[in-house]
């Protein structure tokens, strides 16, 4: 080391623990030592001395010392004495001086940390104690490369702390940062800019890495300093000269981009961009095809994009201000960049192309606003179209079977191109339609010999027209004749030219996607349906050799059939025969992979259901077809269910349970075909679904794999309640009994909506009477189970169960079924009522609390009058009225939270309902008994009671909110 060593008293044993390879004991000791140094009044000073005198060679120790110093500046600066603050300044300057004399620079991580500490010191002291911060540093480092490196890193660290908009600051920090920038502009920015110029000029040949660092600094600071300091001949010429130096040109490009992006007067911005472009063009940068360095071209493309977008913004401002002359000149400047834009957009490297998309998109937006397009502008639009069509094309390297990061990036890039295509459609729909038609027709004429990427993109373009030229509800084949005839011609070609046989998965997928996007075409020309059906059903679709294609086609086929079910009558039996093997339940022990996954099979069962239900055949035939669809599932289910309890291996049990769950799911999915017009009853299918219920319900009492089986049977019951109406009711009591045995919070939470659904739909009190207390008691039992204090998952499950329970009580009271509760016996009613009071007051969950107040309000309405339930008025005064005051007074009741305010609203409604039902007696109770017990003054009590007696509940809601806000001060 160049600096003299002087022993400083540091805990050497603890320092050993800083090495990443040190054992745990030493590491713990190092951590403890760090905490000790951070928190002590002056022990940290040994770190300052160690840094100032260069005592330690170990990088980890140096870093550690900087960390200790950083903590003092960041968190304890105000508490330091003037001498200690001076010590920090001197330490940093001495350390910096050492750097100038060292032959080797410090490791980058130490230089970065030092820069961070310098930046923090600057922020704390520049406005008060160290106004000459930059003067001192520049005087010390001069043009020493090691010193310049630290100076530039410090500037970037200051930018990160003071300017970076991505970092959230407190209002206080924001004010401080603004003051720092204002003071820097006044006092030192010209000197800093001069230092940058000197660094760029001095080091551009000898130290390219320093020059790049300096260019980054200029780019960062240009957004908030006076642009004239940078955007002048001397500085810009230097930057442009660096555009020709291989190691510097990417950073120089970024720096120019930041200059161009600076907000300024539109006329000045146009002049700046134009002068830059002139120099770049004369220096040969616009000859893109001669440039081989794609990394530089990507940066250059970003620069051109920035210049183009700046010009468009200037044009927009000038046009809006009515400045016709300058707007015309700026538009001319925009147009002049279009040839370069096209070169970059069509470049074979997608990054270069993607970087110019923003300018292209905004240029098209400008054209959209013009009253009339010139021939040149129309030519430009066509050129953009051709570029987009070319760039949408896959390249040879795209891996369709194993899509990785490159493939994902191309998919994202394609989305950007789609935006351009949509914008082109807005500017000139006729041109786009004609261009796509030309490409599509030419490609389809020779698809047998064309490469897959050309065929795929031709079909893709037809597909994209569907969104680019929107039609309400997909009605592309009615209305505008030019459009409909063009689309109709292309669809006719697509389905009749044989391209569906093309042997590439991307073409197959695009074919089916397009057929389904334009499924309404087949209503206009139904003669093509038989051929397209065959395409779906054979090796081109559902039996394609690619699993990805088969999977997607299963979904698309279900959509196709749903749209065109009225046209399927002649083909139903043949379709069902052809897909029969795809409707088989894959047995768990079968080692062969099935053609379709169980998720894909769901779509196949739904398709089969839609075909049967919507067919025009007699009811008996529908019944027979539905039975032949569902019987194999029931048979397989019985066999597997008998096997399951005998199975000992958990893995094997899980496989069987999954298979059983799939069988139930498939049966459930067929019922999606029914509608109000075509009900289960009208189709004669009640009996077969009743058989399904009888087959599936025994699974509820299976002792193993309970969660999976219960969940699937419960979902099936939900579907049957919708489809079978009251026919399902005889099955529910037994099902409920099974589901309430040995259940967890999650089971109950999922079971409650089923009971609520039945209650709301059928309003059957005998059933509810029977299930009410067992369900409530099961909920109480689960909620009372002890849980670990820090088990957040268990706490959340209980919270969700509590919410579900209150929702259930709300359904019962709200659907006219209150007699169910009234008939549960006094003790049970009391238990339930107390849980609702507890839910309203004790648990800080505004969603549940709101539900509880809705229930209380309803119960007061039902039972709180003269002829209500015996003893209930007493309950109102003892518990409901206090709940309306105690809940909002809780510290956890946050009146700034929207959900809590809704709860308070329901609380006010409850009070209003009590007054409505009990009249003057309620007012008397509040004024004489309850409010005085809360130490509410007689004036406020009277005011509250007056508001309570007003007819408009809104007045009460507003008053109550103000009342509690005041009470909580």
Short mmCIF file of C-alpha atoms in Angstrom, two decimals, residues 288 291-302 341-357 387 390-391 393 395 397 406 409-410 413 416-417:
data_model
loop_
_atom_site.label_atom_id
_atom_site.label_comp_id
_atom_site.label_asym_id
_atom_site.label_seq_id
_atom_site.Cartn_x
_atom_site.Cartn_y
_atom_site.Cartn_z
CA UNK A 288 -27.73 0.74 -41.94
CA UNK A 291 -23.21 -1.87 -40.45
CA UNK A 292 -22.41 -5.34 -39.10
CA UNK A 293 -22.35 -4.61 -35.35
CA UNK A 294 -25.90 -5.53 -34.25
CA UNK A 295 -25.37 -4.37 -30.63
CA UNK A 296 -24.52 -0.88 -31.85
CA UNK A 297 -27.39 -0.93 -34.35
CA UNK A 298 -29.84 -1.81 -31.54
CA UNK A 299 -28.64 1.31 -29.66
CA UNK A 300 -28.74 3.37 -32.86
CA UNK A 301 -32.28 2.17 -33.55
CA UNK A 302 -33.28 3.31 -30.05
CA UNK A 341 -37.31 3.82 -39.95
CA UNK A 342 -38.18 1.21 -42.61
CA UNK A 343 -34.58 0.02 -42.88
CA UNK A 344 -34.45 -0.53 -39.12
CA UNK A 345 -37.97 -2.00 -38.86
CA UNK A 346 -37.24 -4.66 -41.48
CA UNK A 347 -33.75 -5.48 -40.13
CA UNK A 348 -33.25 -9.21 -39.64
CA UNK A 349 -32.29 -8.69 -35.97
CA UNK A 350 -35.53 -8.45 -33.96
CA UNK A 351 -34.02 -6.27 -31.19
CA UNK A 352 -33.07 -3.61 -33.75
CA UNK A 353 -36.56 -3.81 -35.25
CA UNK A 354 -38.36 -3.79 -31.87
CA UNK A 355 -36.51 -0.62 -30.81
CA UNK A 356 -38.05 1.42 -33.66
CA UNK A 357 -41.66 0.17 -33.26
CA UNK A 387 -42.16 -4.84 -43.21
CA UNK A 390 -42.06 -9.95 -43.21
CA UNK A 391 -41.10 -9.56 -39.55
CA UNK A 393 -42.48 -14.62 -39.93
CA UNK A 395 -37.16 -17.97 -38.41
CA UNK A 397 -34.15 -21.44 -35.30
CA UNK A 406 -35.64 -16.68 -27.25
CA UNK A 409 -39.05 -12.90 -26.71
CA UNK A 410 -40.21 -13.47 -30.28
CA UNK A 413 -42.08 -8.98 -30.34
CA UNK A 416 -45.69 -5.33 -30.78
CA UNK A 417 -46.02 -5.99 -34.50
#
